mmCIF file of C-alpha atoms in Angstrom:
data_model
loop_
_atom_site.group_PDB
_atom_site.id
_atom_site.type_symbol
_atom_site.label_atom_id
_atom_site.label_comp_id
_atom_site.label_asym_id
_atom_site.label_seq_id
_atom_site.Cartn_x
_atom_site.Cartn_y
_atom_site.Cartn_z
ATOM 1 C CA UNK A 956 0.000 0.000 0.000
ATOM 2 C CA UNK A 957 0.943 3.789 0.206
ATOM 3 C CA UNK A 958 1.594 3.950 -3.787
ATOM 4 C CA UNK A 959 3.020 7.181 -5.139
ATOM 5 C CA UNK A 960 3.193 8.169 -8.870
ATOM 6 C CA UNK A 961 5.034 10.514 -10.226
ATOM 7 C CA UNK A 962 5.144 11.405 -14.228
ATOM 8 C CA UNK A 963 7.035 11.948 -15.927
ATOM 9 C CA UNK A 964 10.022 10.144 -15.454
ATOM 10 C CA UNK A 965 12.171 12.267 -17.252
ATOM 11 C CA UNK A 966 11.996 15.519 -19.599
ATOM 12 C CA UNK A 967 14.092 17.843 -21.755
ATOM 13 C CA UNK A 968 12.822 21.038 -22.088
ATOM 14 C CA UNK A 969 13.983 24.061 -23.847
ATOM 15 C CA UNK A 970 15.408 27.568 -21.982
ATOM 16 C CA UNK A 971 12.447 29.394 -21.516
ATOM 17 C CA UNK A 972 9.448 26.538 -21.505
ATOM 18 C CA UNK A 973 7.426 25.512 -18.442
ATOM 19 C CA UNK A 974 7.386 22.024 -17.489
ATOM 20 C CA UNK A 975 4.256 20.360 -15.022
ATOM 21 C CA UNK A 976 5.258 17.464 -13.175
ATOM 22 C CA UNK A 977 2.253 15.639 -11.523
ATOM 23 C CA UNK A 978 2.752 13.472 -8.208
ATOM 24 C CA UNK A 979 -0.310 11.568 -7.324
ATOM 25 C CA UNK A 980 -1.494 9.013 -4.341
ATOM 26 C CA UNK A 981 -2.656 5.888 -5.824
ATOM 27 C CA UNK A 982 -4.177 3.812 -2.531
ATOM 28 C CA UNK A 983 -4.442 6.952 -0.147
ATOM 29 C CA UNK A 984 -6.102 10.244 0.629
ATOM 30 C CA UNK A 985 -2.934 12.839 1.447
ATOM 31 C CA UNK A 986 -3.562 15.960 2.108
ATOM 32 C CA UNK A 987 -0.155 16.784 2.276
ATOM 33 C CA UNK A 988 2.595 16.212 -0.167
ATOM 34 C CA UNK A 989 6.169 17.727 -0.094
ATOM 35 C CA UNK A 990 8.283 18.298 -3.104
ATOM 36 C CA UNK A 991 11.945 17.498 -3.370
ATOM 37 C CA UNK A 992 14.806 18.530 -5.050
ATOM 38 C CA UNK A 993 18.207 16.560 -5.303
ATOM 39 C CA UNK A 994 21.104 17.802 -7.188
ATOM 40 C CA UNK A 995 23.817 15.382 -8.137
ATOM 41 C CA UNK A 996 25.686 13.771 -5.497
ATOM 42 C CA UNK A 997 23.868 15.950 -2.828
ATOM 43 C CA UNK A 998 21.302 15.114 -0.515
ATOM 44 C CA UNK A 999 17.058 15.928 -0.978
ATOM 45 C CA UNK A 1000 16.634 19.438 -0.121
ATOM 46 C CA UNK A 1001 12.713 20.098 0.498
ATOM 47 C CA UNK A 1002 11.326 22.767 -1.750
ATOM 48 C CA UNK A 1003 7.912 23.019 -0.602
ATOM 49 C CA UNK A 1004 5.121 21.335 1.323
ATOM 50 C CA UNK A 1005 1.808 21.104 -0.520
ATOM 51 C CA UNK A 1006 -1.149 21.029 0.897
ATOM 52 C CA UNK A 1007 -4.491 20.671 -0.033
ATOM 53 C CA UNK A 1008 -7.041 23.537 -1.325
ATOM 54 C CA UNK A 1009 -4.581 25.672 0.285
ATOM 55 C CA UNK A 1010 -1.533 27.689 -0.776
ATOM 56 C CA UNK A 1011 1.720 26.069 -0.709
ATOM 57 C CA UNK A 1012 4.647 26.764 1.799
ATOM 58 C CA UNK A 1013 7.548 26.925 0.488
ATOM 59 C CA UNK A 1014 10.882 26.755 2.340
ATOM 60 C CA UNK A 1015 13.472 30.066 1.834
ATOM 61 C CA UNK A 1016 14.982 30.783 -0.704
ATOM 62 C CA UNK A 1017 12.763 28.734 -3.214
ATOM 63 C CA UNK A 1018 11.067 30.996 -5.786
ATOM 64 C CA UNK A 1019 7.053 30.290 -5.242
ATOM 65 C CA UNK A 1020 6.782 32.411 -8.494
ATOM 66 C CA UNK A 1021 9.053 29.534 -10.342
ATOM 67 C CA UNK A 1022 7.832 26.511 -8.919
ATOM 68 C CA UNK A 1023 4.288 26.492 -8.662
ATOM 69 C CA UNK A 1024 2.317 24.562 -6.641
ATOM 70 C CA UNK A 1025 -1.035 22.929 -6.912
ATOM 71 C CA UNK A 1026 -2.863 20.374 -4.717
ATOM 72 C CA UNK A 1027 -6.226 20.622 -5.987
ATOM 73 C CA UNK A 1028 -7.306 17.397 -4.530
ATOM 74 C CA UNK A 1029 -6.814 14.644 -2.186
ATOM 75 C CA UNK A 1030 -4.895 12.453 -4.887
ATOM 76 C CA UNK A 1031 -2.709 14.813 -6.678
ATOM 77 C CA UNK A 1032 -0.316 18.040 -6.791
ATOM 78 C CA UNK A 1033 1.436 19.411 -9.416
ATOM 79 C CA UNK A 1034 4.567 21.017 -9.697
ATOM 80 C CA UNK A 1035 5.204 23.527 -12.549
ATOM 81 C CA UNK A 1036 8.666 24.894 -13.226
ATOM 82 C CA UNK A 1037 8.067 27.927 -14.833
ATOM 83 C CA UNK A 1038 10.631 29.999 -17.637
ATOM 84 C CA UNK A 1039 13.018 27.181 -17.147
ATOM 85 C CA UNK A 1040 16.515 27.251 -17.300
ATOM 86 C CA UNK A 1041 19.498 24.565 -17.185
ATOM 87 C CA UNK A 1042 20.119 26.169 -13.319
ATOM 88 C CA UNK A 1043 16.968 24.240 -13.198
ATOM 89 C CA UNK A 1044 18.036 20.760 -14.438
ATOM 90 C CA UNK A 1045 17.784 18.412 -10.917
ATOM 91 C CA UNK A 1046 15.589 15.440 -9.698
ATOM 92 C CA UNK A 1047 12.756 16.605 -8.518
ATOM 93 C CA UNK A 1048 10.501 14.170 -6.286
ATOM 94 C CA UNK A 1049 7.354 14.024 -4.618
ATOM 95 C CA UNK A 1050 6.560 12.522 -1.584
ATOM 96 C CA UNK A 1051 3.243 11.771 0.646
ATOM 97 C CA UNK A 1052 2.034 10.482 3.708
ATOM 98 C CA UNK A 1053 -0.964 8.877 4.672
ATOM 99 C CA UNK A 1054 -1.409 9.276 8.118
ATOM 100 C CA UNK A 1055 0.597 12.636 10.511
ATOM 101 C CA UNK A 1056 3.424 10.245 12.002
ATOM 102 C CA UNK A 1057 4.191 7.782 9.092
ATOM 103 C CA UNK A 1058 7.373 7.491 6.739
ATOM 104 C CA UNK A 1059 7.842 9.296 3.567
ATOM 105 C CA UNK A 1060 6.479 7.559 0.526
ATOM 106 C CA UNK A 1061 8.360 8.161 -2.810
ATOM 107 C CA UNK A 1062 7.067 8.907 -6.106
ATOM 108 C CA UNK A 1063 9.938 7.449 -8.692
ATOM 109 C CA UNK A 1064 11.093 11.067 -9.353
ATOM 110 C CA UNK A 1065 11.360 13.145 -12.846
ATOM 111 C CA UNK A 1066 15.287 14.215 -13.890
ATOM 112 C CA UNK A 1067 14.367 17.496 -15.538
ATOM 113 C CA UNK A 1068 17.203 18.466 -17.762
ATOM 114 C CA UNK A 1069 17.108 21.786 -19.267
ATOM 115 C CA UNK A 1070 18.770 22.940 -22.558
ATOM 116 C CA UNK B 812 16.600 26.000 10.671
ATOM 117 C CA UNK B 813 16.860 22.180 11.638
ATOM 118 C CA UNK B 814 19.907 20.401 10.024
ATOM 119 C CA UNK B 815 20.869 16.847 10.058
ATOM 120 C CA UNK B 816 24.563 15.843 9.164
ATOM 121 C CA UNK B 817 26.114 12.401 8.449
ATOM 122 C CA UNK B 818 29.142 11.056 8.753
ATOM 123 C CA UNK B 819 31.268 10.006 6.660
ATOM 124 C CA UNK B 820 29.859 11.281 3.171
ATOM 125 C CA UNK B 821 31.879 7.989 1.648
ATOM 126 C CA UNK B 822 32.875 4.641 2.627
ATOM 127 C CA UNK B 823 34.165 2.098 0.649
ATOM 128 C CA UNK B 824 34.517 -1.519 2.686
ATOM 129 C CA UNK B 825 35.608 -4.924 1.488
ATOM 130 C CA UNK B 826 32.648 -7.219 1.300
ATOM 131 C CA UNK B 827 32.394 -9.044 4.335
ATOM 132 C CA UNK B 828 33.021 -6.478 6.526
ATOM 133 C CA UNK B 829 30.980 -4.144 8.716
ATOM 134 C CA UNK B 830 29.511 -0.260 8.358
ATOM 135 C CA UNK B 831 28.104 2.174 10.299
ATOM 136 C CA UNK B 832 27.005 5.991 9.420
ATOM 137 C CA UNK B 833 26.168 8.510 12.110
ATOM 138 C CA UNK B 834 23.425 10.855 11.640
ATOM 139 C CA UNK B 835 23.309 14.394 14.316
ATOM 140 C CA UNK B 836 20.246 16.447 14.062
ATOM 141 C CA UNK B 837 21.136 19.952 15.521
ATOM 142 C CA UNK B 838 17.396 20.371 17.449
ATOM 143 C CA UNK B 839 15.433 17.153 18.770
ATOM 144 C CA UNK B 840 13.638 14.782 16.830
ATOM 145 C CA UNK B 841 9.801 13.240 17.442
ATOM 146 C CA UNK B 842 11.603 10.875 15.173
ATOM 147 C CA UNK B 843 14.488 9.574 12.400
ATOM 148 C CA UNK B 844 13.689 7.509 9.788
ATOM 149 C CA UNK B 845 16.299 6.124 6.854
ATOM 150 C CA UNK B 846 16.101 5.634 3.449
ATOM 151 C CA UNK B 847 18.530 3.876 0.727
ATOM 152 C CA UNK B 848 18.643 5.601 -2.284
ATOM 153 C CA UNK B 849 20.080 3.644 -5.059
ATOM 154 C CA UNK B 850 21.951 5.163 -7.903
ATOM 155 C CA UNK B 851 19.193 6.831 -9.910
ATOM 156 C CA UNK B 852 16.545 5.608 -8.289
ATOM 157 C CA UNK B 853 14.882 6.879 -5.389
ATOM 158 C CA UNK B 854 14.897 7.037 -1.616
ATOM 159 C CA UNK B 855 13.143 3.662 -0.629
ATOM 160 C CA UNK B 856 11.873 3.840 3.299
ATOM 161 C CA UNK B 857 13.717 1.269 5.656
ATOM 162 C CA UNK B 858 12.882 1.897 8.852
ATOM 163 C CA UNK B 859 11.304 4.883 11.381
ATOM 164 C CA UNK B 860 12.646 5.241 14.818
ATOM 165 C CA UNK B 861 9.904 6.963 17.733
ATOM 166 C CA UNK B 862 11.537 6.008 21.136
ATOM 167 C CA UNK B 863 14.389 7.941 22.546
ATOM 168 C CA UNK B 864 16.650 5.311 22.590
ATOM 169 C CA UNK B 865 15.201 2.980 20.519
ATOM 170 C CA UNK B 866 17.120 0.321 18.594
ATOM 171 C CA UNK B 867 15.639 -2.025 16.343
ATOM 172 C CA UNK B 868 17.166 -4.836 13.597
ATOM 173 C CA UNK B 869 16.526 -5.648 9.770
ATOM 174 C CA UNK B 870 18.411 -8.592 9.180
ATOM 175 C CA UNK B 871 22.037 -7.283 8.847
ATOM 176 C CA UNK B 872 21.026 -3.980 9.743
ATOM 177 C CA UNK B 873 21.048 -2.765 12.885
ATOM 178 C CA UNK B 874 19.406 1.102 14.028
ATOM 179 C CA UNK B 875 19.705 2.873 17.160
ATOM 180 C CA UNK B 876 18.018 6.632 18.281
ATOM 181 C CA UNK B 877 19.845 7.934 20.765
ATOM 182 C CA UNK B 878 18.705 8.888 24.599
ATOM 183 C CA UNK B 879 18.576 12.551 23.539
ATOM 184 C CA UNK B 880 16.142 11.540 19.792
ATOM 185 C CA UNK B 881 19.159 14.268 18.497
ATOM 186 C CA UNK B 882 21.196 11.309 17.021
ATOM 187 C CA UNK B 883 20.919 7.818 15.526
ATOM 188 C CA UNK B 884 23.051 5.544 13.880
ATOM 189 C CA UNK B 885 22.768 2.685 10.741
ATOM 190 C CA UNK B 886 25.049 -0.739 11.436
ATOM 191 C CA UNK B 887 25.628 -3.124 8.786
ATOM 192 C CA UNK B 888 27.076 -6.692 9.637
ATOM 193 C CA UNK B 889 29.074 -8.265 7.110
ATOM 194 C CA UNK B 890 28.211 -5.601 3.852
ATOM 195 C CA UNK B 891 27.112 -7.438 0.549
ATOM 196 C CA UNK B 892 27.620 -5.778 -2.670
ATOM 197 C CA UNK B 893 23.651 -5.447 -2.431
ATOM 198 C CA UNK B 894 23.995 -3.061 0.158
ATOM 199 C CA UNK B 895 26.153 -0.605 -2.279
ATOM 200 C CA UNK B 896 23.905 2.706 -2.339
ATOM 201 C CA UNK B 897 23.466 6.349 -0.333
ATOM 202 C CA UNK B 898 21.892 6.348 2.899
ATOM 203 C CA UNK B 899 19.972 8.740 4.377
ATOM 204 C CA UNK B 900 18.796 9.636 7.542
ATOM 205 C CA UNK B 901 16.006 12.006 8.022
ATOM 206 C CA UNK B 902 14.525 13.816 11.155
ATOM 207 C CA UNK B 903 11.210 15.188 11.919
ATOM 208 C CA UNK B 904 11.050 17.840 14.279
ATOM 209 C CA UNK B 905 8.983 17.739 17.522
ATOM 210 C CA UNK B 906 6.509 20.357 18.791
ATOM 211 C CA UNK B 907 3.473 19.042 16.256
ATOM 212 C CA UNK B 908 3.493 18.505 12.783
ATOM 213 C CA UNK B 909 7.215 19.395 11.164
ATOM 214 C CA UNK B 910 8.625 19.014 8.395
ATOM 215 C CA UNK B 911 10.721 16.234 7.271
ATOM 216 C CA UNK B 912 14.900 16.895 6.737
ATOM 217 C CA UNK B 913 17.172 14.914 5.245
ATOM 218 C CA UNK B 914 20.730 14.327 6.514
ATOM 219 C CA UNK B 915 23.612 15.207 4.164
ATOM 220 C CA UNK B 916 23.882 11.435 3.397
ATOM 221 C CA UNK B 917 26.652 8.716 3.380
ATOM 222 C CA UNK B 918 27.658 6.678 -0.266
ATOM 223 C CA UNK B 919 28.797 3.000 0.542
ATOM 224 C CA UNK B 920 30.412 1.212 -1.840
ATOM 225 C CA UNK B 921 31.311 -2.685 -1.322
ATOM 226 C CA UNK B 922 34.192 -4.090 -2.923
ATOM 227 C CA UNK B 923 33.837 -7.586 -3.842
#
């Protein structure tokens, strides 16, 4: 149980284009998800916690402007990474959880590389 | 803010032989949990840790949370080249619902 999906897996996107990248809860209601952002050979670095039919929180120095944030419903947020540019190029993955106290669940991730 | 450091960031070990990463949360934890993250893939959830001093066992792997729930630790008996990946600790704060941090991470890598 606790399925996450995440698409896509990967993308290549032009300087300047927007790319959506849509995390969803297959098996569970979460009204919170949290968006991750790992640059090579680093660690996850949170970018923002999603919540639903509310506004986003995003931690400092993240751009809310950039990366924007919708959680529209129980099963799914979106991330959008607006005017893209290779700075941008990372893995970015979503996470949920189904209950307050339990583990991190893992969408597979998307490796946005921008060109 | 809240960070969480590991040590080491590397260790390479013959296979056969044992491992251990330290994780150090700079504020106290309502608790740690650890992930393996295999090269491109992603962080796969292998245990959460509640009880200030808490150990518990998977197998080969042995975690601890220490007395303080500011630090916890990952043993491996006898590494198999299976076990080759980036482990990561991560910390949720206490005082209600917090966020969820990730430790700076430690590579392993078994030589057969």
């Amino acid at each position: 149980g606790a399925v996450v999906s995440q698409h896509p897996s990967w993308v290549i996107c032009k300087s300047g284009t927007s790319v959506k990248i849509e995390c969803r809860s297959l098996d569970f209601q979460a009204t919170t998800m949290f968006w991750y952002r790992q640059f090579p050979k680093q660690s996850l670095m949170l970018m923002a916690t999603s919540n639903e039919g509310s506004k986003a929180t995003y931690e400092q120095g993240v751009e809310k402007d950039k990366f924007l944030i919708n959680h529209a419903s129980l099963t799914l947020s979106t991330l959008t990474v607006t005017s893209a540019h290779p700075e941008d190029s990372s893995f970015y993955i979503c996470s949920a959880i189904p209950t307050g106290r339990s583990p991190l669940h893992f969408g597979n991730g998307t490796r946005l590389t921008v060109t | 803010g809240q960070q969480v450091m590991q040590i080491p960031q590397y260790q390479h070990v013959q296979e056969g032989e044992d491992f251990t990463t330290y994780c150090n949360s700079s504020t106290t934890l309502s608790n740690i949990q650890w992930y393996k993250q295999r090269p491109g893939g992603h962080p796969v959830f292998l245990i959460q840790l509640v009880k200030s001093g808490e150990v518990k066992k998977q197998k080969r792997l042995t975690f601890q949370f220490g007395e303080a729930k500011k630090n916890s630790s990952l043993h491996i008996t006898a590494t198999q080249t299976t076990d080759v990946g980036t482990y990561f600790c991560a910390g949720r704060g206490s005082g209600g619902y917090q966020k969820v941090t990730f430790g700076t991470g430690t590579k392993l890598q078994v030589i057969p």
